[in-house]
Coordinates of C-alpha atoms and ligand atoms in Angstrom, one line a residue:
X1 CA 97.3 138.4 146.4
X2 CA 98.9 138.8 143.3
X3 CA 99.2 136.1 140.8
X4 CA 102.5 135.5 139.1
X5 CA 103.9 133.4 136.4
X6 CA 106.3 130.4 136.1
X7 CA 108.7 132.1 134.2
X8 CA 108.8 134.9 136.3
X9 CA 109.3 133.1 139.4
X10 CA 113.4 134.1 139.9
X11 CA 112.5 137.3 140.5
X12 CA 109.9 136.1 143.5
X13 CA 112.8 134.0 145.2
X14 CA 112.4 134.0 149.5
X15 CA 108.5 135.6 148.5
X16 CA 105.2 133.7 148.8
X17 CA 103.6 133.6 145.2
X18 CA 100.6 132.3 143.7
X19 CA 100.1 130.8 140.6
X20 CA 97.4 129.4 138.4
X21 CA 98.1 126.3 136.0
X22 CA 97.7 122.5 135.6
X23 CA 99.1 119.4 136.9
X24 CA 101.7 118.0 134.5
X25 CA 103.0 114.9 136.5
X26 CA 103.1 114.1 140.3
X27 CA 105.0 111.6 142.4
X28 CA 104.0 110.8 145.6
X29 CA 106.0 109.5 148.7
X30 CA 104.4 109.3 152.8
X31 CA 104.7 112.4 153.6
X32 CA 105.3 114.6 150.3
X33 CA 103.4 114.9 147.1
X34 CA 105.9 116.5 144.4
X35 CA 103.6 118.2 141.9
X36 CA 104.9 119.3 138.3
X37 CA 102.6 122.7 137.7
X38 CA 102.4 123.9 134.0
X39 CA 100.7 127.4 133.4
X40 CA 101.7 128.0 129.8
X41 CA 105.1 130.2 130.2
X42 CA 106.6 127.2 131.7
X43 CA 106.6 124.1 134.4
X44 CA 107.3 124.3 138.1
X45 CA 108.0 121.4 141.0
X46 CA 105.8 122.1 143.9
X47 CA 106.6 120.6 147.2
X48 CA 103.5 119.9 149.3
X49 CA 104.3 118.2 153.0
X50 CA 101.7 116.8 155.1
X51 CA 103.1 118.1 158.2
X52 CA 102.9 121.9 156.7
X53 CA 99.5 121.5 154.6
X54 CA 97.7 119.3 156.9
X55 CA 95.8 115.5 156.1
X56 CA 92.9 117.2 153.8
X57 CA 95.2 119.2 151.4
X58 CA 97.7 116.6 151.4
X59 CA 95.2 114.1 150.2
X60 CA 94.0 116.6 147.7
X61 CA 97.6 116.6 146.1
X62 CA 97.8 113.1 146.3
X63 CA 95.0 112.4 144.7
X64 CA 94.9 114.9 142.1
X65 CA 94.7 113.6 138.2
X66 CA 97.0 114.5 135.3
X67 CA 95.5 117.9 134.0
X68 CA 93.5 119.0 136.4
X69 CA 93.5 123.2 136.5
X70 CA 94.4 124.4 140.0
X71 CA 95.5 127.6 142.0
X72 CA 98.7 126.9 144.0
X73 CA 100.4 129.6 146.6
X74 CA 103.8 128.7 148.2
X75 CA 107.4 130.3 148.7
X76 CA 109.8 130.3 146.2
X77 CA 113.0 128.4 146.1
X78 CA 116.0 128.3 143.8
X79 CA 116.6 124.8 143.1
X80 CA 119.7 123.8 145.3
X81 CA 121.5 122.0 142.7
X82 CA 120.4 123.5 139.6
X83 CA 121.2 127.2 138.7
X84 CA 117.8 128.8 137.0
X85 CA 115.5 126.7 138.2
X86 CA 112.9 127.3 141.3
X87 CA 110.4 125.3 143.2
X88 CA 107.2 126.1 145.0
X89 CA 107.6 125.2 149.0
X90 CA 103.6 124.6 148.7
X91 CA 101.4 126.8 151.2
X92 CA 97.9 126.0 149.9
X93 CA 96.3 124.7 146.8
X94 CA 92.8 124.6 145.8
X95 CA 91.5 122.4 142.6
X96 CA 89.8 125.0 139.9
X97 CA 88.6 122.4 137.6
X98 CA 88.8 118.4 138.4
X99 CA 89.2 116.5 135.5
X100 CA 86.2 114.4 134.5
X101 CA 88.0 110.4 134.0
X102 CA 91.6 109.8 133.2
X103 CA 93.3 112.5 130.9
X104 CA 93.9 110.4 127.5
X105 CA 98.2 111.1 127.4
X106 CA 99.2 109.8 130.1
X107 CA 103.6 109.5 130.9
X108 CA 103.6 106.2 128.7
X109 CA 104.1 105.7 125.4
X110 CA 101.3 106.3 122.5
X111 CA 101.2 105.7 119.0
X112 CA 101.3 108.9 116.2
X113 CA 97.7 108.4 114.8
X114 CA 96.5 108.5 118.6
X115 CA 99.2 111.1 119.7
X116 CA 97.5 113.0 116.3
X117 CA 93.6 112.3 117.4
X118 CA 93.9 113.8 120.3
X119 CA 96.4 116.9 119.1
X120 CA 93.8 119.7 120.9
X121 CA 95.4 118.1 124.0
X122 CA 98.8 116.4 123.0
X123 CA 100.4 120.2 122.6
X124 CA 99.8 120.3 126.2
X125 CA 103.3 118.6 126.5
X126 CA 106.3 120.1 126.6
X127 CA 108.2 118.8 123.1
X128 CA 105.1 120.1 121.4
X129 CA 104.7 123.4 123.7
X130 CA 108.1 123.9 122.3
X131 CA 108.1 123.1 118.8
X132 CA 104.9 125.9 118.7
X133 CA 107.2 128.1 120.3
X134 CA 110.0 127.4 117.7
X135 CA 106.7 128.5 115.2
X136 CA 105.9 132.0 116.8
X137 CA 109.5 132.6 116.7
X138 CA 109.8 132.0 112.9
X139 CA 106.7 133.7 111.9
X140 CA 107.7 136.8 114.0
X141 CA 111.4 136.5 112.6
X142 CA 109.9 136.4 108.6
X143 CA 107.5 139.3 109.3
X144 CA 110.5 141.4 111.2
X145 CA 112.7 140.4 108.1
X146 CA 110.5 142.2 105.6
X147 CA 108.9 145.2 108.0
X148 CA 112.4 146.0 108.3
X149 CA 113.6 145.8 105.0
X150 CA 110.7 148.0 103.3
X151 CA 108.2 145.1 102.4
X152 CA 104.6 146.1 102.5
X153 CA 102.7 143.2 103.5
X154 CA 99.8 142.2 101.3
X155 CA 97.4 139.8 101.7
X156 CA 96.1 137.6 99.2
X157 CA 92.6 136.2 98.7
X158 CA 92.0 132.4 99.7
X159 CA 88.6 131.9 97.0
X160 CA 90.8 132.2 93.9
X161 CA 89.5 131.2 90.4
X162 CA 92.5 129.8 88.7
X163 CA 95.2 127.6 89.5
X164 CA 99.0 129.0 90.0
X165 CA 100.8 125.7 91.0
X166 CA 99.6 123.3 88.5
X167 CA 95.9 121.7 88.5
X168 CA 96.5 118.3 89.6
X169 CA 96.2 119.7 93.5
X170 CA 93.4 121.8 93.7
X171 CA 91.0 122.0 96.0
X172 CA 87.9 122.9 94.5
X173 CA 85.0 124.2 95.6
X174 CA 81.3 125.6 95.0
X175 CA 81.3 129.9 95.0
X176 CA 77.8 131.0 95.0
X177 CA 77.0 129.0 91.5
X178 CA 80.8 129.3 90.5
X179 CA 83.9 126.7 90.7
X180 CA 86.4 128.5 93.3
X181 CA 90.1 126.7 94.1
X182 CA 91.1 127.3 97.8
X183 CA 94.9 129.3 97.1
X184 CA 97.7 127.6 96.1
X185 CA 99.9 130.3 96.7
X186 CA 99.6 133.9 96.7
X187 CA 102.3 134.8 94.1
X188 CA 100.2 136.0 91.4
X189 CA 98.3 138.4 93.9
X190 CA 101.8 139.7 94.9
X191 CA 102.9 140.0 91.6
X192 CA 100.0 142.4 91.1
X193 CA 101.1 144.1 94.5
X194 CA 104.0 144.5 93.5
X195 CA 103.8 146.6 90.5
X196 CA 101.6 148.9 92.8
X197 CA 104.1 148.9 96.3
X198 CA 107.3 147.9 94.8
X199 CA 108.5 145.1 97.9
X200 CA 105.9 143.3 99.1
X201 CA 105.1 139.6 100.9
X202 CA 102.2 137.9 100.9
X203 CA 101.7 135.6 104.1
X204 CA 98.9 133.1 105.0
X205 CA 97.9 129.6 104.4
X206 CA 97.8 127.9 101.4
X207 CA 96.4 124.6 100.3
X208 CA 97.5 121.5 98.3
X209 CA 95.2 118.4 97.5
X210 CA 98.6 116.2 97.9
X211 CA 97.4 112.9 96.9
X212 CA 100.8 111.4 98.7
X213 CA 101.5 110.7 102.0
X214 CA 104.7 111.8 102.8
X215 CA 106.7 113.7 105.7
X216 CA 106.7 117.1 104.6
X217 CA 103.4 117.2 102.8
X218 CA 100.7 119.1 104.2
X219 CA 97.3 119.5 102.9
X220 CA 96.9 123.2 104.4
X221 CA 100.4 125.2 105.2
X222 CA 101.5 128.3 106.1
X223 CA 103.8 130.1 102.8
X224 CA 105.4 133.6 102.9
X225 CA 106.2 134.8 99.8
X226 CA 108.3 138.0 99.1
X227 CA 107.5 139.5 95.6
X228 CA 110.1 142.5 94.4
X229 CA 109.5 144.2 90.9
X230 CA 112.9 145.2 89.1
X231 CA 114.4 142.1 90.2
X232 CA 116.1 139.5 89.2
X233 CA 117.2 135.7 89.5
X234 CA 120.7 137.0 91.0
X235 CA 118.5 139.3 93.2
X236 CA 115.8 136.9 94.4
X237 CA 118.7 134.3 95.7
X238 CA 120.3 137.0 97.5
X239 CA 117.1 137.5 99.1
X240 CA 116.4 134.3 100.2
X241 CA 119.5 133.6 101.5
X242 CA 119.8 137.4 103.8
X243 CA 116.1 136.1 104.9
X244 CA 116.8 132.6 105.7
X245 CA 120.1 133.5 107.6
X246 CA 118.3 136.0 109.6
X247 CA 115.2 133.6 110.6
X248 CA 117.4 131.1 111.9
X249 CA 119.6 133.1 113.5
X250 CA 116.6 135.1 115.2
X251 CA 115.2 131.1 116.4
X252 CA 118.9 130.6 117.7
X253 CA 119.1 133.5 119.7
X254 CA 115.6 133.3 121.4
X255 CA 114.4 129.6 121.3
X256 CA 117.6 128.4 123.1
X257 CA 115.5 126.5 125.7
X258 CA 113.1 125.3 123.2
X259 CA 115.7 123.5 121.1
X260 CA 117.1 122.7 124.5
X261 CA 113.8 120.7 124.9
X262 CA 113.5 119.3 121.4
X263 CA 117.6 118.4 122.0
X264 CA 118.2 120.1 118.4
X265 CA 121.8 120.4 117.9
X266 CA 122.3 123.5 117.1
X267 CA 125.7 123.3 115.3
X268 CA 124.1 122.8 111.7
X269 CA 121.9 125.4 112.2
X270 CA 125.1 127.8 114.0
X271 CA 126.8 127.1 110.1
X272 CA 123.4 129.0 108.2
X273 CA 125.4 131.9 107.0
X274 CA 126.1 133.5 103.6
X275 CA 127.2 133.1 100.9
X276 CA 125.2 129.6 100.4
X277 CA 126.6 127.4 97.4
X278 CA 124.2 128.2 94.0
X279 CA 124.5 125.5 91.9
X280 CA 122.7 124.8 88.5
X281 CA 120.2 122.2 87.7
X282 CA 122.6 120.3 85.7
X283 CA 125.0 120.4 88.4
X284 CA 123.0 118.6 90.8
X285 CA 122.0 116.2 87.3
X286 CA 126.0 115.7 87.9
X287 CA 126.0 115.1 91.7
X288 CA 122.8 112.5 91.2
X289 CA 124.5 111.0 88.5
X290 CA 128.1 110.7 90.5
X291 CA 125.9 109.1 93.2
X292 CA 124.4 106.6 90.7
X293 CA 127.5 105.3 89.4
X294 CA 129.4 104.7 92.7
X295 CA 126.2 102.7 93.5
X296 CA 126.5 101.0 91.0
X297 CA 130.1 99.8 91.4
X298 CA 129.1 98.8 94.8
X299 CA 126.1 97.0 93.2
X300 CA 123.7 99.0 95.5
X301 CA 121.7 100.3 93.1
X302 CA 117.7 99.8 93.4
X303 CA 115.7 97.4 91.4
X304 CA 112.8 98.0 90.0
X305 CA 109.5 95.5 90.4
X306 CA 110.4 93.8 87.1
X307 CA 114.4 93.4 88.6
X308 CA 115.5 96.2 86.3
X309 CA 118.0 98.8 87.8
X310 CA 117.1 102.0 88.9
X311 CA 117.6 104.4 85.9
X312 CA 120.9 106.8 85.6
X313 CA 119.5 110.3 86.2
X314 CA 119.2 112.6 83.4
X315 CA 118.4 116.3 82.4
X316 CA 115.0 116.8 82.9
X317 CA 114.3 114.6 85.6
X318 CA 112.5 116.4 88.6
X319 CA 113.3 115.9 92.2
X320 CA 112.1 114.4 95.6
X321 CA 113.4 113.7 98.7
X322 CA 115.4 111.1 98.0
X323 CA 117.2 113.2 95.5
X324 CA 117.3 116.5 97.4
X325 CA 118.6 114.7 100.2
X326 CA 122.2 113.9 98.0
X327 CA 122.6 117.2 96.7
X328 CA 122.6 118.6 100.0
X329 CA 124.4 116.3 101.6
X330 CA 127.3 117.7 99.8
X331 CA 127.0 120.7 101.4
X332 CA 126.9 121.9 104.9
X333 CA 124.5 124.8 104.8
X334 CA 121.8 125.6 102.9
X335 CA 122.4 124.7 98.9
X336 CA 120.5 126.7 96.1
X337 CA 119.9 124.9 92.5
X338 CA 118.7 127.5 89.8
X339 CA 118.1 126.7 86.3
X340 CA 115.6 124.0 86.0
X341 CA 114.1 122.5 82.9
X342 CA 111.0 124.6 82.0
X343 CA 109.3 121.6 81.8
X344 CA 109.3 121.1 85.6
X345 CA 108.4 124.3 86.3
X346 CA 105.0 126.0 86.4
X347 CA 103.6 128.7 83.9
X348 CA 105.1 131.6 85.2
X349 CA 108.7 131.3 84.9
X350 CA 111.0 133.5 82.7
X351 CA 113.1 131.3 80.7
X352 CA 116.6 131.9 80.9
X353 CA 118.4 133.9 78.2
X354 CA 121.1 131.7 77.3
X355 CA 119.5 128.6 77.4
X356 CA 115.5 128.7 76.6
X357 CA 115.1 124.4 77.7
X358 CA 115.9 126.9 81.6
X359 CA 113.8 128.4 83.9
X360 CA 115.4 131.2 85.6
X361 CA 114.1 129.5 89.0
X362 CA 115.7 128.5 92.3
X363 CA 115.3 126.3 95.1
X364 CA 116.9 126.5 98.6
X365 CA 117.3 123.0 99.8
X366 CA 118.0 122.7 103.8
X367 CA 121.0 120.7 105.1
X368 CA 120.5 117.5 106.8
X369 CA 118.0 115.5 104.4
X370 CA 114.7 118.5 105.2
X371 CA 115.2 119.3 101.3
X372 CA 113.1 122.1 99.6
X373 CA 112.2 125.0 102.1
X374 CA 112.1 128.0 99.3
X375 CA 110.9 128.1 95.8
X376 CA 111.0 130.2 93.1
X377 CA 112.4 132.8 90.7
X378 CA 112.1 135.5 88.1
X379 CA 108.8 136.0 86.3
X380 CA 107.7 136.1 82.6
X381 CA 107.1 139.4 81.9
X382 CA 106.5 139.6 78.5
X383 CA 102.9 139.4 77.5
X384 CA 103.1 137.2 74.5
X385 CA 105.7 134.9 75.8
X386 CA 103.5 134.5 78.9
X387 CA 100.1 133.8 76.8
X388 CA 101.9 131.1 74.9
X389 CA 102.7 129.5 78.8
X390 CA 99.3 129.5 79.9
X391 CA 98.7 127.9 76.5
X392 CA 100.8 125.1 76.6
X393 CA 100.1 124.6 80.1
X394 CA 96.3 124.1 79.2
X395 CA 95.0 127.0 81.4
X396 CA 91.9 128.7 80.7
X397 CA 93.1 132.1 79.8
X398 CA 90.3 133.8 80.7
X399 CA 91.0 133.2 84.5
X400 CA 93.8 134.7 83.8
X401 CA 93.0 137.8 82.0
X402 CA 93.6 140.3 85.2
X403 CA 97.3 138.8 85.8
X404 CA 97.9 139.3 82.0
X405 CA 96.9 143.0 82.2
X406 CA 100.4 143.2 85.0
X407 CA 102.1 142.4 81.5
X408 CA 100.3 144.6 79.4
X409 CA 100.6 147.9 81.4
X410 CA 104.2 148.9 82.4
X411 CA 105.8 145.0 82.7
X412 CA 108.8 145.1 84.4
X413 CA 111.2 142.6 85.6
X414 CA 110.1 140.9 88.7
X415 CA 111.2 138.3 91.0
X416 CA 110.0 136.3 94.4
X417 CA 109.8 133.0 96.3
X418 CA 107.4 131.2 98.7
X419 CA 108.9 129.9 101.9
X420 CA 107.1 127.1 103.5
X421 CA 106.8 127.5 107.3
X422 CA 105.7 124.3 108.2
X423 CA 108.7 122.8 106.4
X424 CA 111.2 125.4 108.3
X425 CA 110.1 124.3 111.3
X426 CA 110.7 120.7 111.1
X427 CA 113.9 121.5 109.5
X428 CA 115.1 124.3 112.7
X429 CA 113.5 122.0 115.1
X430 CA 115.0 118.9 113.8
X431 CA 111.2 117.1 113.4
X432 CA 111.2 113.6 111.3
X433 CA 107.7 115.2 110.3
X434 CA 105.8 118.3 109.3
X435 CA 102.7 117.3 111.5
X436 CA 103.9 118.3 114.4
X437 CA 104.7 121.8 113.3
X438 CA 101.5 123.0 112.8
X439 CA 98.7 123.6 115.5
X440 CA 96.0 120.9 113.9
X441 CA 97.7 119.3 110.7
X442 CA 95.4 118.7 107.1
X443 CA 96.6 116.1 105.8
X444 CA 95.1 113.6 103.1
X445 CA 93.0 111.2 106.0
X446 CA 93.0 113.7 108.8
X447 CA 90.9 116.8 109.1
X448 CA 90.4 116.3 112.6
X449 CA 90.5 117.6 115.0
Ligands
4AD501 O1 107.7 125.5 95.4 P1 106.3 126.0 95.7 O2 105.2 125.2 95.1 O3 106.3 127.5 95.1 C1 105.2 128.3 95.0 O4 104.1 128.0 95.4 C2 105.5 129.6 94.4 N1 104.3 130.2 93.9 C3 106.1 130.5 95.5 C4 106.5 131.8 95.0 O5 107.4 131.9 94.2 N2 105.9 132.9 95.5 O6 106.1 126.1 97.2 C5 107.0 127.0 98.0 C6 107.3 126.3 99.3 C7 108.1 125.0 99.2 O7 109.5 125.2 99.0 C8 107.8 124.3 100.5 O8 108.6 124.8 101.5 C9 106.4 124.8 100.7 O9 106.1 125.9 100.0 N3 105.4 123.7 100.3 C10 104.8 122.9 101.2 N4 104.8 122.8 102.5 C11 104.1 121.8 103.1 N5 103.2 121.1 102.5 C12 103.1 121.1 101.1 N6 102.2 120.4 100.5 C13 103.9 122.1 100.4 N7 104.0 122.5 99.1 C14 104.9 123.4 99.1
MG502 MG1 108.8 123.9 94.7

């Protein structure tokens, strides 16, 4: 007897199948027991009636418990109202595993820190069977992106001794007798690739002591960054936007049923095409401040604990959510904002030409309020200009003595950007929170399970 899969059943219709998987729900009336079967590539009604299965088995079905595993053989039937969609005429069924007391998720309701307690079993369900789904799909579609387009992947180290995101959200820990950091980010390791393979990404996961609780903070997450020597700031936002349209058009075009499931609309992420609007840092200064003042004629604007108004924005202010969510709001795609102050920036940045207060970096801010997905930008590539950085950043510069030497033999232009996956999936799957986009979420309070 062969055993088949749910997804595969439209190709067993009229047939008598057998399939292996667990009980998702069940209803129940005199004579028939309805079983919803799940086995991983999807879920399937069985039908099992007392007058074909007999008193014992009927009982069985009737009886059975949320999650128990079982083996379940039956004929196939297309559904007789809805096209693509079969049931199981039930012929037998045997129990492989009962479950041992009540399976903690039941149908009802349950609160997020419970939902997130008991996450090795809450993916079980179908919104977060999808949502995983809607991962794969974007971690295949980034890794096609750059096999295809001559990347070499590289993979950077996790133990790292110096910081490449700023200090204040290390994790630190003991290396036989020495302090290690867990990675912030690979970039400085596929800078160093780079001058060796010429097109390169580093993927894996990164880590962030963020102190803040917030919905698109993560303490571990997944990055991909691309890292291209010879190029520049035009370059790397050509980059990022050919990459970004190509992910989500490659989760559009095989997670239909997914977003189905998740009921995405689709339609903002249908408009992710080229050429995204680039705007400057002081542009978006502009949009803030345009915001601000038509708040303020409304006599909207925010007070602060001592009953003060919330300030104008200005040059040199950094962004959050809040912020990132009324630049993009002007836009219906994706926005990029190049040219930040230097000041917000980390060590690493070239500063523009024309303008030395610049960095010549860029973000890509999703539409829709998901804000930065991609960060980054052209690299310092002279040696002097970047020991004065680590300087004035108060870096040890003898953790960084190897990433100088990229600078002191054959320095050439270079450019890249780190795309957080965790952040893209909330974004494509249209998730009020990152937690749910990653198997088990780190998050400040939760390193379980
Ligand atoms: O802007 P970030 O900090 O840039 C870098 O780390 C650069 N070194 C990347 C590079 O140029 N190679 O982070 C890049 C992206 C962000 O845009 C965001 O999508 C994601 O990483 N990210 C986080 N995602 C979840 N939780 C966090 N705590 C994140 N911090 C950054
Ligand atoms: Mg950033």
């Amino acid at each position: 007897m062969s055993i088949v899969s749910i997804s595969t059943l439209g190709e067993h219709v009229g047939e008598t199948v057998t399939l292996r998987g667990w009980l998702y729900n069940k209803r129940s009336s005199k004579k028939l027991v309805f079983l919803e079967v799940r086995d991983g590539t999807g879920i399937v009604q069985a039908i099992v009636a007392r007058d074909d299965l007999g008193d014992e088995r009927y009982n069985l079905a009737d009886r059975m418990q949320q999650e128990t595993s079982l083996t379940l053989t039956g004929v196939v039937k297309a559904h007789p109202k809805q096209q693509g969609v079969y049931e199981l005429a039930a012929t037998d069924l045997t129990v492989i595993s009962a479950v041992a007391g009540e399976y903690p998720i039941t149908p009802k309701e349950h609160g997020v820190e419970f939902l997130m307690d008991h996450r090795h079993l809450w993916f079980r369900s179908k919104r977060q069977s999808a949502i995983l789904r809607v991962r794969h799909a974007i971690i295949k579609a980034v890794r096609d992106y750059f096999d295809s387009n001559g990347f070499t992947l590289v993979d950077a180290p996790i133990f790292t001794p110096n910081a490449c995101e700023g200090t204040s959200t290390l994790f630190q820990t003991e290396y036989h007798g020495e302090t290690a950091y867990l990675t912030q980010s690979g970039q400085l390791y596929g800078e160093a690739a780079a001058m060796a393979l010429g097109k390169v990404y580093v993927f894996g996961p990164t880590f962030r002591a963020e102190k803040s609780k917030t919905r698109r903070h993560l303490a571990e997450f997944w990055m991909v960054e691309p890292e291209v020597a010879f190029m520049d700031l035009e370059g790397d936002m050509n980059l990022a936007e050919s990459f970004l349209t190509y992910v989500v058009g490659r989760v559009l075009e095989t997670r239909k049923e997914e977003l189905k499931v998740l009921e995405r609309d689709t339609a903002p992420l249908e408009r992710v095409t080229g050429p995204f609007p680039r705007i400057r840092y002081e542009e978006a200064i502009q949009v803030l401040q345009d915001a601000w003042d038509a708040r303020k004629a409304a006599g909207t604007l925010a007070k602060d604990p001592e009953g003060n108004d919330e300030r104008r924005p200005e040059f040199g202010d950094d962004f959050g959510a809040d912020e990132e969510t009324v630049i993009s709001s002007r836009f219906d795609r994706p926005v990029i904002v190049h040219r930040y102050p230097a000041s917000l920036k980390a060590f690493y940045f070239k500063r523009d030409p024309d303008d030395a207060r610049l960095a010549l970096g860029m973000d890509v801010l999703a539409p829709e309020g998901y804000g930065e997905i991609i960060g980054g930008g052209q690299r310092e590539d002279d040696l002097a200009t970047l020991e004065a950085a680590i300087a004035h950043h108060g870096l040890p510069k003898s953790a960084f003595e190897w990433y100088l030497d990229l600078r002191r033999y054959g320095s050439v232009p270079h450019a890249g950007f780190g795309l957080g996956i965790e952040r893209t999936v909330a974004w494509t799957c249209g998730l009020g929170h990152v937690r749910e986009t990653i198997p088990f979420a780190r998050m400040l309070n939760r390193l379980t399970p």
